[in-house]
């Protein structure tokens, strides 16, 4: 007697091409309310495939390998739940370098790069062997302190944070970019415990959202550490602490560079003037908001 014939499906399950996956993922993300859904889908795909953007475009017509497809299914679900792509893939670019990010740290933002531009402007000879003493207050991922240490190979950078978990991530990034030997780490609140007149440059992107802004924020923000965002009722609580103590820790003619929220610059400038600054300037972001307040005492 012959064996009963096994039922075979009509066709093998279809494997999407990279292009088809991107199209579908973009649709799914957009309908979940994710901004820049296509860009997000591309970051997921190139990370799952472990290739760069140019290689992604070269492989649009290829079938998605099963391992990458499984990974992408899981990642897509996380993004649909509005977890930021940077946490899902574990990295974010800042000043053309890649930084590891975890939920212990704020995801570096493009507007924060204006602080780097301002720092390079304030110390145009900073890369020519001058041993600048820099303090990155509230270092988070380390994006500011590590970038400045990379740009100025002779600088020494002290990175501080209230969060021990953030400092651990920043150390990983300092090692990744080969500057750990010139960086020091302190867990402290604002500038407490820092030496008098110890620094040529204080750079900070402090938490500056007001409680009203936090209540209205996009769902992605809920994944980021509250301590990295919460600037108190009016958004200025940490900024006030920093402005009050900056003149003490800066060397004569040292610069204080602060990122502020959209619409906050005027209030911060008043604080800085009230604290006796003798020189200041503002730098705008690409949307035209004054984003960096720079001051010298
Ligand atoms: C807006 S995040 C900036 C992180 C990083 N510098 C960046 O630009 O992406 C603010 C950081 O300051 C830290 N922070 C919050 N309050 C602080 C305080 N009072 N003193 C020191 N650090 C503080 C947070 O833990 C967080 O890492």
PDB file of C-alpha atoms and ligand atoms in Angstrom:
ATOM      1  CA  UNK A   1       0.000   0.000   0.000  1.00  0.00           C
ATOM      2  CA  UNK A   2       1.372   3.382  -0.885  1.00  0.00           C
ATOM      3  CA  UNK A   3       1.792   6.165   1.747  1.00  0.00           C
ATOM      4  CA  UNK A   4      -0.977   8.823   1.726  1.00  0.00           C
ATOM      5  CA  UNK A   5       0.261  11.822  -0.193  1.00  0.00           C
ATOM      6  CA  UNK A   6       1.456  14.675   2.107  1.00  0.00           C
ATOM      7  CA  UNK A   7      -0.407  17.889   1.633  1.00  0.00           C
ATOM      8  CA  UNK A   8       1.917  20.551   0.360  1.00  0.00           C
ATOM      9  CA  UNK A   9       1.067  24.246   0.439  1.00  0.00           C
ATOM     10  CA  UNK A  10       0.413  25.735  -2.986  1.00  0.00           C
ATOM     11  CA  UNK A  11       3.432  27.995  -2.693  1.00  0.00           C
ATOM     12  CA  UNK A  12       6.246  28.640  -0.261  1.00  0.00           C
ATOM     13  CA  UNK A  13       5.609  31.652   2.033  1.00  0.00           C
ATOM     14  CA  UNK A  14       6.758  34.780   0.214  1.00  0.00           C
ATOM     15  CA  UNK A  15       9.903  36.453   1.462  1.00  0.00           C
ATOM     16  CA  UNK A  16       9.660  40.213   1.079  1.00  0.00           C
ATOM     17  CA  UNK A  17      12.396  42.147  -0.634  1.00  0.00           C
ATOM     18  CA  UNK A  18      14.127  44.847   1.372  1.00  0.00           C
ATOM     19  CA  UNK A  19      12.178  47.416  -0.650  1.00  0.00           C
ATOM     20  CA  UNK A  20       8.839  45.750   0.076  1.00  0.00           C
ATOM     21  CA  UNK A  21       9.654  45.516   3.781  1.00  0.00           C
ATOM     22  CA  UNK A  22      10.564  49.219   3.873  1.00  0.00           C
ATOM     23  CA  UNK A  23       7.332  50.202   2.141  1.00  0.00           C
ATOM     24  CA  UNK A  24       5.194  48.144   4.508  1.00  0.00           C
ATOM     25  CA  UNK A  25       7.120  49.170   7.628  1.00  0.00           C
ATOM     26  CA  UNK A  26       6.816  52.846   6.635  1.00  0.00           C
ATOM     27  CA  UNK A  27       3.056  52.442   6.315  1.00  0.00           C
ATOM     28  CA  UNK A  28       2.772  50.658   9.676  1.00  0.00           C
ATOM     29  CA  UNK A  29       4.943  53.210  11.486  1.00  0.00           C
ATOM     30  CA  UNK A  30       3.159  56.191   9.931  1.00  0.00           C
ATOM     31  CA  UNK A  31      -0.219  54.840  10.952  1.00  0.00           C
ATOM     32  CA  UNK A  32       1.103  54.376  14.514  1.00  0.00           C
ATOM     33  CA  UNK A  33       1.918  58.108  14.493  1.00  0.00           C
ATOM     34  CA  UNK A  34       5.713  57.756  14.213  1.00  0.00           C
ATOM     35  CA  UNK A  35       7.294  60.873  12.683  1.00  0.00           C
ATOM     36  CA  UNK A  36       9.581  60.487   9.669  1.00  0.00           C
ATOM     37  CA  UNK A  37       8.393  56.912   9.315  1.00  0.00           C
ATOM     38  CA  UNK A  38      10.462  56.169   6.193  1.00  0.00           C
ATOM     39  CA  UNK A  39      13.683  57.321   7.865  1.00  0.00           C
ATOM     40  CA  UNK A  40      12.837  55.236  10.932  1.00  0.00           C
ATOM     41  CA  UNK A  41      12.165  52.157   8.773  1.00  0.00           C
ATOM     42  CA  UNK A  42      15.494  52.625   7.005  1.00  0.00           C
ATOM     43  CA  UNK A  43      17.388  52.835  10.312  1.00  0.00           C
ATOM     44  CA  UNK A  44      15.744  49.616  11.471  1.00  0.00           C
ATOM     45  CA  UNK A  45      16.527  47.813   8.208  1.00  0.00           C
ATOM     46  CA  UNK A  46      20.152  48.864   7.920  1.00  0.00           C
ATOM     47  CA  UNK A  47      20.743  48.000  11.583  1.00  0.00           C
ATOM     48  CA  UNK A  48      19.140  44.561  11.268  1.00  0.00           C
ATOM     49  CA  UNK A  49      21.177  43.896   8.139  1.00  0.00           C
ATOM     50  CA  UNK A  50      24.289  45.406   9.760  1.00  0.00           C
ATOM     51  CA  UNK A  51      25.076  47.545   6.721  1.00  0.00           C
ATOM     52  CA  UNK A  52      25.265  51.268   5.993  1.00  0.00           C
ATOM     53  CA  UNK A  53      22.732  53.377   4.115  1.00  0.00           C
ATOM     54  CA  UNK A  54      24.518  53.127   0.756  1.00  0.00           C
ATOM     55  CA  UNK A  55      24.544  49.321   1.009  1.00  0.00           C
ATOM     56  CA  UNK A  56      20.875  49.350   1.992  1.00  0.00           C
ATOM     57  CA  UNK A  57      19.975  51.178  -1.220  1.00  0.00           C
ATOM     58  CA  UNK A  58      22.109  48.747  -3.210  1.00  0.00           C
ATOM     59  CA  UNK A  59      20.196  45.807  -1.730  1.00  0.00           C
ATOM     60  CA  UNK A  60      16.619  47.068  -2.121  1.00  0.00           C
ATOM     61  CA  UNK A  61      15.767  44.362  -4.637  1.00  0.00           C
ATOM     62  CA  UNK A  62      17.157  41.477  -2.556  1.00  0.00           C
ATOM     63  CA  UNK A  63      15.083  39.147  -0.399  1.00  0.00           C
ATOM     64  CA  UNK A  64      15.233  39.921   3.312  1.00  0.00           C
ATOM     65  CA  UNK A  65      17.326  37.217   5.050  1.00  0.00           C
ATOM     66  CA  UNK A  66      15.191  35.252   7.567  1.00  0.00           C
ATOM     67  CA  UNK A  67      17.286  36.267  10.603  1.00  0.00           C
ATOM     68  CA  UNK A  68      16.991  39.948   9.764  1.00  0.00           C
ATOM     69  CA  UNK A  69      13.277  39.516   9.065  1.00  0.00           C
ATOM     70  CA  UNK A  70      12.681  38.015  12.521  1.00  0.00           C
ATOM     71  CA  UNK A  71      14.644  40.800  14.181  1.00  0.00           C
ATOM     72  CA  UNK A  72      12.773  43.431  12.204  1.00  0.00           C
ATOM     73  CA  UNK A  73       9.375  42.024  13.192  1.00  0.00           C
ATOM     74  CA  UNK A  74      10.271  42.430  16.865  1.00  0.00           C
ATOM     75  CA  UNK A  75      11.801  45.899  16.351  1.00  0.00           C
ATOM     76  CA  UNK A  76       8.832  47.122  14.371  1.00  0.00           C
ATOM     77  CA  UNK A  77       6.486  46.157  17.203  1.00  0.00           C
ATOM     78  CA  UNK A  78       8.609  48.166  19.635  1.00  0.00           C
ATOM     79  CA  UNK A  79       8.488  51.229  17.387  1.00  0.00           C
ATOM     80  CA  UNK A  80       4.738  50.860  16.940  1.00  0.00           C
ATOM     81  CA  UNK A  81       4.578  51.121  20.752  1.00  0.00           C
ATOM     82  CA  UNK A  82       6.433  54.455  20.190  1.00  0.00           C
ATOM     83  CA  UNK A  83       9.767  53.349  21.636  1.00  0.00           C
ATOM     84  CA  UNK A  84      12.327  55.632  19.932  1.00  0.00           C
ATOM     85  CA  UNK A  85      14.278  53.976  17.105  1.00  0.00           C
ATOM     86  CA  UNK A  86      17.590  54.937  18.747  1.00  0.00           C
ATOM     87  CA  UNK A  87      16.763  52.817  21.822  1.00  0.00           C
ATOM     88  CA  UNK A  88      15.600  49.932  19.641  1.00  0.00           C
ATOM     89  CA  UNK A  89      18.822  49.831  17.625  1.00  0.00           C
ATOM     90  CA  UNK A  90      20.981  51.051  20.551  1.00  0.00           C
ATOM     91  CA  UNK A  91      22.779  53.916  18.844  1.00  0.00           C
ATOM     92  CA  UNK A  92      22.519  57.468  17.500  1.00  0.00           C
ATOM     93  CA  UNK A  93      24.807  59.641  15.436  1.00  0.00           C
ATOM     94  CA  UNK A  94      26.092  62.905  16.854  1.00  0.00           C
ATOM     95  CA  UNK A  95      28.581  65.204  15.098  1.00  0.00           C
ATOM     96  CA  UNK A  96      29.206  62.354  12.599  1.00  0.00           C
ATOM     97  CA  UNK A  97      30.195  59.871  15.310  1.00  0.00           C
ATOM     98  CA  UNK A  98      28.133  56.988  16.572  1.00  0.00           C
ATOM     99  CA  UNK A  99      27.093  56.914  20.231  1.00  0.00           C
ATOM    100  CA  UNK A 100      25.736  53.955  22.146  1.00  0.00           C
ATOM    101  CA  UNK A 101      22.438  54.843  23.773  1.00  0.00           C
ATOM    102  CA  UNK A 102      20.364  52.992  26.332  1.00  0.00           C
ATOM    103  CA  UNK A 103      17.292  54.054  28.247  1.00  0.00           C
ATOM    104  CA  UNK A 104      19.615  55.449  30.923  1.00  0.00           C
ATOM    105  CA  UNK A 105      20.473  58.397  28.682  1.00  0.00           C
ATOM    106  CA  UNK A 106      18.823  61.079  26.604  1.00  0.00           C
ATOM    107  CA  UNK A 107      19.041  60.382  22.877  1.00  0.00           C
ATOM    108  CA  UNK A 108      21.438  63.025  21.459  1.00  0.00           C
ATOM    109  CA  UNK A 109      19.549  65.630  19.420  1.00  0.00           C
ATOM    110  CA  UNK A 110      20.709  67.440  16.273  1.00  0.00           C
ATOM    111  CA  UNK A 111      20.143  70.865  17.875  1.00  0.00           C
ATOM    112  CA  UNK A 112      22.715  69.994  20.560  1.00  0.00           C
ATOM    113  CA  UNK A 113      25.368  70.042  17.832  1.00  0.00           C
ATOM    114  CA  UNK A 114      25.102  73.859  17.955  1.00  0.00           C
ATOM    115  CA  UNK A 115      26.857  73.675  21.336  1.00  0.00           C
ATOM    116  CA  UNK A 116      29.805  71.976  19.638  1.00  0.00           C
ATOM    117  CA  UNK A 117      29.859  74.658  16.920  1.00  0.00           C
ATOM    118  CA  UNK A 118      29.835  77.394  19.560  1.00  0.00           C
ATOM    119  CA  UNK A 119      32.619  75.692  21.545  1.00  0.00           C
ATOM    120  CA  UNK A 120      34.804  75.410  18.448  1.00  0.00           C
ATOM    121  CA  UNK A 121      34.140  79.097  17.773  1.00  0.00           C
ATOM    122  CA  UNK A 122      35.022  80.182  21.314  1.00  0.00           C
ATOM    123  CA  UNK A 123      38.329  78.276  21.225  1.00  0.00           C
ATOM    124  CA  UNK A 124      39.407  78.308  17.573  1.00  0.00           C
ATOM    125  CA  UNK A 125      42.926  77.274  18.589  1.00  0.00           C
ATOM    126  CA  UNK A 126      41.635  74.558  20.925  1.00  0.00           C
ATOM    127  CA  UNK A 127      43.028  71.817  18.704  1.00  0.00           C
ATOM    128  CA  UNK A 128      46.523  73.300  18.538  1.00  0.00           C
ATOM    129  CA  UNK A 129      47.981  71.695  21.580  1.00  0.00           C
ATOM    130  CA  UNK A 130      46.390  73.958  24.188  1.00  0.00           C
ATOM    131  CA  UNK A 131      45.475  71.852  27.208  1.00  0.00           C
ATOM    132  CA  UNK A 132      41.907  73.100  27.604  1.00  0.00           C
ATOM    133  CA  UNK A 133      40.083  72.049  30.756  1.00  0.00           C
ATOM    134  CA  UNK A 134      36.492  71.296  29.768  1.00  0.00           C
ATOM    135  CA  UNK A 135      33.528  70.350  31.924  1.00  0.00           C
ATOM    136  CA  UNK A 136      30.491  68.659  30.340  1.00  0.00           C
ATOM    137  CA  UNK A 137      27.713  69.011  32.914  1.00  0.00           C
ATOM    138  CA  UNK A 138      24.948  66.393  32.677  1.00  0.00           C
ATOM    139  CA  UNK A 139      26.877  64.345  30.162  1.00  0.00           C
ATOM    140  CA  UNK A 140      24.193  61.684  29.491  1.00  0.00           C
ATOM    141  CA  UNK A 141      25.514  59.598  26.594  1.00  0.00           C
ATOM    142  CA  UNK A 142      28.702  61.668  26.706  1.00  0.00           C
ATOM    143  CA  UNK A 143      27.961  63.125  23.275  1.00  0.00           C
ATOM    144  CA  UNK A 144      29.234  66.618  24.155  1.00  0.00           C
ATOM    145  CA  UNK A 145      32.269  65.755  26.279  1.00  0.00           C
ATOM    146  CA  UNK A 146      33.410  62.878  24.060  1.00  0.00           C
ATOM    147  CA  UNK A 147      32.983  64.955  20.891  1.00  0.00           C
ATOM    148  CA  UNK A 148      35.013  67.836  22.325  1.00  0.00           C
ATOM    149  CA  UNK A 149      37.716  65.423  23.500  1.00  0.00           C
ATOM    150  CA  UNK A 150      37.843  64.020  19.943  1.00  0.00           C
ATOM    151  CA  UNK A 151      37.929  67.481  18.322  1.00  0.00           C
ATOM    152  CA  UNK A 152      40.605  68.786  20.719  1.00  0.00           C
ATOM    153  CA  UNK A 153      43.195  66.046  21.156  1.00  0.00           C
ATOM    154  CA  UNK A 154      44.940  67.870  23.992  1.00  0.00           C
ATOM    155  CA  UNK A 155      41.848  68.763  26.022  1.00  0.00           C
ATOM    156  CA  UNK A 156      41.003  67.170  29.358  1.00  0.00           C
ATOM    157  CA  UNK A 157      37.280  66.695  29.950  1.00  0.00           C
ATOM    158  CA  UNK A 158      35.437  66.233  33.204  1.00  0.00           C
ATOM    159  CA  UNK A 159      31.997  64.726  32.577  1.00  0.00           C
ATOM    160  CA  UNK A 160      29.414  64.950  35.334  1.00  0.00           C
ATOM    161  CA  UNK A 161      25.907  63.639  35.836  1.00  0.00           C
ATOM    162  CA  UNK A 162      23.482  62.960  38.679  1.00  0.00           C
ATOM    163  CA  UNK A 163      22.843  59.574  37.112  1.00  0.00           C
ATOM    164  CA  UNK A 164      25.409  56.811  37.690  1.00  0.00           C
ATOM    165  CA  UNK A 165      23.768  54.770  34.921  1.00  0.00           C
ATOM    166  CA  UNK A 166      24.276  57.650  32.460  1.00  0.00           C
ATOM    167  CA  UNK A 167      27.932  58.010  33.446  1.00  0.00           C
ATOM    168  CA  UNK A 168      28.426  54.301  32.708  1.00  0.00           C
ATOM    169  CA  UNK A 169      27.075  54.760  29.164  1.00  0.00           C
ATOM    170  CA  UNK A 170      29.228  57.868  28.621  1.00  0.00           C
ATOM    171  CA  UNK A 171      32.335  55.893  29.636  1.00  0.00           C
ATOM    172  CA  UNK A 172      31.522  53.255  27.021  1.00  0.00           C
ATOM    173  CA  UNK A 173      31.316  56.000  24.398  1.00  0.00           C
ATOM    174  CA  UNK A 174      34.597  57.568  25.554  1.00  0.00           C
ATOM    175  CA  UNK A 175      36.276  54.177  25.143  1.00  0.00           C
ATOM    176  CA  UNK A 176      34.697  53.605  21.755  1.00  0.00           C
ATOM    177  CA  UNK A 177      36.087  56.897  20.503  1.00  0.00           C
ATOM    178  CA  UNK A 178      39.513  56.492  22.074  1.00  0.00           C
ATOM    179  CA  UNK A 179      39.369  59.454  24.478  1.00  0.00           C
ATOM    180  CA  UNK A 180      38.786  57.698  27.829  1.00  0.00           C
ATOM    181  CA  UNK A 181      42.340  58.463  28.998  1.00  0.00           C
ATOM    182  CA  UNK A 182      41.600  62.211  28.845  1.00  0.00           C
ATOM    183  CA  UNK A 183      38.202  62.039  30.514  1.00  0.00           C
ATOM    184  CA  UNK A 184      37.220  62.040  34.179  1.00  0.00           C
ATOM    185  CA  UNK A 185      33.862  61.281  35.705  1.00  0.00           C
ATOM    186  CA  UNK A 186      32.015  62.720  38.657  1.00  0.00           C
ATOM    187  CA  UNK A 187      28.549  61.987  39.907  1.00  0.00           C
ATOM    188  CA  UNK A 188      27.218  65.241  41.325  1.00  0.00           C
ATOM    189  CA  UNK A 189      24.356  67.719  41.251  1.00  0.00           C
ATOM    190  CA  UNK A 190      24.979  70.743  39.006  1.00  0.00           C
ATOM    191  CA  UNK A 191      28.490  72.073  39.803  1.00  0.00           C
ATOM    192  CA  UNK A 192      28.662  70.916  43.429  1.00  0.00           C
ATOM    193  CA  UNK A 193      32.132  69.877  44.520  1.00  0.00           C
ATOM    194  CA  UNK A 194      33.894  71.149  41.375  1.00  0.00           C
ATOM    195  CA  UNK A 195      37.082  73.133  41.902  1.00  0.00           C
ATOM    196  CA  UNK A 196      37.053  76.935  41.851  1.00  0.00           C
ATOM    197  CA  UNK A 197      38.379  78.363  38.581  1.00  0.00           C
ATOM    198  CA  UNK A 198      39.007  74.875  37.267  1.00  0.00           C
ATOM    199  CA  UNK A 199      37.667  75.177  33.699  1.00  0.00           C
ATOM    200  CA  UNK A 200      38.166  77.038  30.429  1.00  0.00           C
ATOM    201  CA  UNK A 201      34.811  75.807  29.178  1.00  0.00           C
ATOM    202  CA  UNK A 202      31.608  74.662  30.814  1.00  0.00           C
ATOM    203  CA  UNK A 203      29.199  73.076  28.387  1.00  0.00           C
ATOM    204  CA  UNK A 204      25.736  71.843  29.331  1.00  0.00           C
ATOM    205  CA  UNK A 205      22.522  70.649  27.792  1.00  0.00           C
ATOM    206  CA  UNK A 206      20.530  70.564  31.028  1.00  0.00           C
ATOM    207  CA  UNK A 207      16.985  69.288  31.503  1.00  0.00           C
ATOM    208  CA  UNK A 208      14.881  72.306  30.501  1.00  0.00           C
ATOM    209  CA  UNK A 209      11.318  71.211  29.777  1.00  0.00           C
ATOM    210  CA  UNK A 210       8.622  72.777  31.910  1.00  0.00           C
ATOM    211  CA  UNK A 211       5.969  70.581  33.482  1.00  0.00           C
ATOM    212  CA  UNK A 212       3.395  71.899  30.999  1.00  0.00           C
ATOM    213  CA  UNK A 213       5.675  70.936  28.080  1.00  0.00           C
ATOM    214  CA  UNK A 214       6.266  67.493  29.594  1.00  0.00           C
ATOM    215  CA  UNK A 215       2.521  66.901  29.826  1.00  0.00           C
ATOM    216  CA  UNK A 216       2.087  67.685  26.121  1.00  0.00           C
ATOM    217  CA  UNK A 217       5.149  65.827  24.871  1.00  0.00           C
ATOM    218  CA  UNK A 218       5.086  63.098  22.217  1.00  0.00           C
ATOM    219  CA  UNK A 219       4.843  59.507  23.493  1.00  0.00           C
ATOM    220  CA  UNK A 220       8.489  58.799  22.532  1.00  0.00           C
ATOM    221  CA  UNK A 221       9.634  61.189  25.266  1.00  0.00           C
ATOM    222  CA  UNK A 222       8.160  58.933  27.947  1.00  0.00           C
ATOM    223  CA  UNK A 223      10.875  56.374  27.161  1.00  0.00           C
ATOM    224  CA  UNK A 224      13.645  58.838  28.012  1.00  0.00           C
ATOM    225  CA  UNK A 225      14.855  59.421  31.591  1.00  0.00           C
ATOM    226  CA  UNK A 226      12.644  61.962  33.345  1.00  0.00           C
ATOM    227  CA  UNK A 227      15.721  63.396  35.070  1.00  0.00           C
ATOM    228  CA  UNK A 228      17.147  64.266  31.642  1.00  0.00           C
ATOM    229  CA  UNK A 229      14.070  66.278  30.657  1.00  0.00           C
ATOM    230  CA  UNK A 230      12.436  67.745  33.736  1.00  0.00           C
ATOM    231  CA  UNK A 231      13.487  71.348  34.289  1.00  0.00           C
ATOM    232  CA  UNK A 232      10.977  71.974  37.059  1.00  0.00           C
ATOM    233  CA  UNK A 233       7.739  73.913  36.867  1.00  0.00           C
ATOM    234  CA  UNK A 234       9.084  76.637  34.519  1.00  0.00           C
ATOM    235  CA  UNK A 235      11.877  74.571  32.942  1.00  0.00           C
ATOM    236  CA  UNK A 236      14.628  76.714  34.452  1.00  0.00           C
ATOM    237  CA  UNK A 237      15.363  74.930  37.756  1.00  0.00           C
ATOM    238  CA  UNK A 238      18.665  73.287  36.761  1.00  0.00           C
ATOM    239  CA  UNK A 239      19.662  76.239  34.559  1.00  0.00           C
ATOM    240  CA  UNK A 240      19.367  78.567  37.601  1.00  0.00           C
ATOM    241  CA  UNK A 241      21.713  76.322  39.606  1.00  0.00           C
ATOM    242  CA  UNK A 242      24.261  76.278  36.788  1.00  0.00           C
ATOM    243  CA  UNK A 243      24.186  80.016  36.104  1.00  0.00           C
ATOM    244  CA  UNK A 244      24.558  80.810  39.800  1.00  0.00           C
ATOM    245  CA  UNK A 245      27.686  78.659  40.205  1.00  0.00           C
ATOM    246  CA  UNK A 246      29.322  78.940  36.761  1.00  0.00           C
ATOM    247  CA  UNK A 247      31.363  82.095  37.553  1.00  0.00           C
ATOM    248  CA  UNK A 248      32.983  80.254  40.483  1.00  0.00           C
ATOM    249  CA  UNK A 249      34.225  77.231  38.509  1.00  0.00           C
ATOM    250  CA  UNK A 250      35.264  79.110  35.346  1.00  0.00           C
ATOM    251  CA  UNK A 251      38.756  80.460  34.857  1.00  0.00           C
ATOM    252  CA  UNK A 252      38.997  84.166  33.986  1.00  0.00           C
ATOM    253  CA  UNK A 253      37.757  84.503  30.383  1.00  0.00           C
ATOM    254  CA  UNK A 254      36.407  80.957  30.408  1.00  0.00           C
ATOM    255  CA  UNK A 255      33.183  80.327  28.452  1.00  0.00           C
ATOM    256  CA  UNK A 256      29.852  78.966  29.676  1.00  0.00           C
ATOM    257  CA  UNK A 257      27.795  77.400  26.852  1.00  0.00           C
ATOM    258  CA  UNK A 258      24.282  76.334  27.584  1.00  0.00           C
ATOM    259  CA  UNK A 259      21.602  74.765  25.425  1.00  0.00           C
ATOM    260  CA  UNK A 260      18.172  76.182  26.239  1.00  0.00           C
ATOM    261  CA  UNK A 261      14.634  75.303  25.222  1.00  0.00           C
ATOM    262  CA  UNK A 262      12.813  76.945  22.339  1.00  0.00           C
ATOM    263  CA  UNK A 263      11.594  80.280  23.720  1.00  0.00           C
ATOM    264  CA  UNK A 264      13.782  80.215  26.857  1.00  0.00           C
ATOM    265  CA  UNK A 265      16.805  82.197  25.656  1.00  0.00           C
ATOM    266  CA  UNK A 266      15.589  85.608  26.789  1.00  0.00           C
ATOM    267  CA  UNK A 267      14.897  84.444  30.339  1.00  0.00           C
ATOM    268  CA  UNK A 268      18.267  82.658  30.502  1.00  0.00           C
ATOM    269  CA  UNK A 269      20.083  85.690  29.149  1.00  0.00           C
ATOM    270  CA  UNK A 270      18.521  87.759  31.944  1.00  0.00           C
ATOM    271  CA  UNK A 271      19.747  85.209  34.509  1.00  0.00           C
ATOM    272  CA  UNK A 272      23.251  85.335  33.053  1.00  0.00           C
ATOM    273  CA  UNK A 273      23.297  89.159  33.028  1.00  0.00           C
ATOM    274  CA  UNK A 274      21.951  89.240  36.569  1.00  0.00           C
ATOM    275  CA  UNK A 275      24.807  86.909  37.584  1.00  0.00           C
ATOM    276  CA  UNK A 276      27.266  89.543  36.351  1.00  0.00           C
ATOM    277  CA  UNK A 277      28.374  88.169  32.965  1.00  0.00           C
ATOM    278  CA  UNK A 278      30.454  90.709  31.062  1.00  0.00           C
ATOM    279  CA  UNK A 279      30.010  89.233  27.586  1.00  0.00           C
ATOM    280  CA  UNK A 280      27.460  86.973  25.933  1.00  0.00           C
ATOM    281  CA  UNK A 281      26.062  85.817  22.596  1.00  0.00           C
ATOM    282  CA  UNK A 282      23.227  83.657  21.306  1.00  0.00           C
ATOM    283  CA  UNK A 283      23.308  81.042  18.571  1.00  0.00           C
ATOM    284  CA  UNK A 284      20.190  79.999  16.665  1.00  0.00           C
ATOM    285  CA  UNK A 285      19.111  76.504  15.677  1.00  0.00           C
ATOM    286  CA  UNK A 286      17.992  75.637  12.147  1.00  0.00           C
ATOM    287  CA  UNK A 287      14.403  76.534  13.016  1.00  0.00           C
ATOM    288  CA  UNK A 288      15.511  80.042  14.054  1.00  0.00           C
ATOM    289  CA  UNK A 289      15.193  79.576  17.845  1.00  0.00           C
ATOM    290  CA  UNK A 290      18.068  80.964  19.895  1.00  0.00           C
ATOM    291  CA  UNK A 291      19.349  77.637  21.302  1.00  0.00           C
ATOM    292  CA  UNK A 292      22.760  78.350  22.741  1.00  0.00           C
ATOM    293  CA  UNK A 293      23.371  80.966  25.383  1.00  0.00           C
ATOM    294  CA  UNK A 294      27.077  81.719  25.694  1.00  0.00           C
ATOM    295  CA  UNK A 295      28.470  83.820  28.535  1.00  0.00           C
ATOM    296  CA  UNK A 296      31.792  84.952  29.912  1.00  0.00           C
ATOM    297  CA  UNK A 297      32.489  86.502  33.322  1.00  0.00           C
TER     298      UNK A 297
HETATM  299  C1  LIG B   1      19.099  66.856  28.542  1.00  0.00           C
HETATM  300  S1  LIG B   1      20.150  65.580  29.157  1.00  0.00           S
HETATM  301  C2  LIG B   1      21.610  65.913  28.207  1.00  0.00           C
HETATM  302  C3  LIG B   1      22.477  64.715  27.982  1.00  0.00           C
HETATM  303  C4  LIG B   1      23.625  64.988  26.985  1.00  0.00           C
HETATM  304  N1  LIG B   1      24.520  65.993  27.498  1.00  0.00           N
HETATM  305  C5  LIG B   1      23.069  65.418  25.644  1.00  0.00           C
HETATM  306  O1  LIG B   1      23.226  66.603  25.293  1.00  0.00           O
HETATM  307  O2  LIG B   1      22.466  64.591  24.940  1.00  0.00           O
HETATM  308  C6  LIG B   1      20.515  66.189  30.760  1.00  0.00           C
HETATM  309  C7  LIG B   1      21.458  65.329  31.590  1.00  0.00           C
HETATM  310  O3  LIG B   1      21.685  66.010  32.823  1.00  0.00           O
HETATM  311  C8  LIG B   1      21.550  65.128  33.913  1.00  0.00           C
HETATM  312  N2  LIG B   1      21.038  65.945  35.026  1.00  0.00           N
HETATM  313  C9  LIG B   1      19.775  66.252  35.334  1.00  0.00           C
HETATM  314  N3  LIG B   1      19.719  67.056  36.401  1.00  0.00           N
HETATM  315  C10 LIG B   1      20.997  67.283  36.767  1.00  0.00           C
HETATM  316  C11 LIG B   1      21.603  68.043  37.800  1.00  0.00           C
HETATM  317  N4  LIG B   1      20.868  68.762  38.657  1.00  0.00           N
HETATM  318  N5  LIG B   1      22.945  68.028  37.913  1.00  0.00           N
HETATM  319  C12 LIG B   1      23.701  67.305  37.027  1.00  0.00           C
HETATM  320  N6  LIG B   1      23.182  66.578  36.028  1.00  0.00           N
HETATM  321  C13 LIG B   1      21.850  66.568  35.897  1.00  0.00           C
HETATM  322  C14 LIG B   1      20.619  64.047  33.447  1.00  0.00           C
HETATM  323  O4  LIG B   1      20.831  62.850  34.150  1.00  0.00           O
HETATM  324  C15 LIG B   1      20.936  63.962  31.955  1.00  0.00           C
HETATM  325  O5  LIG B   1      21.921  62.999  31.709  1.00  0.00           O
END
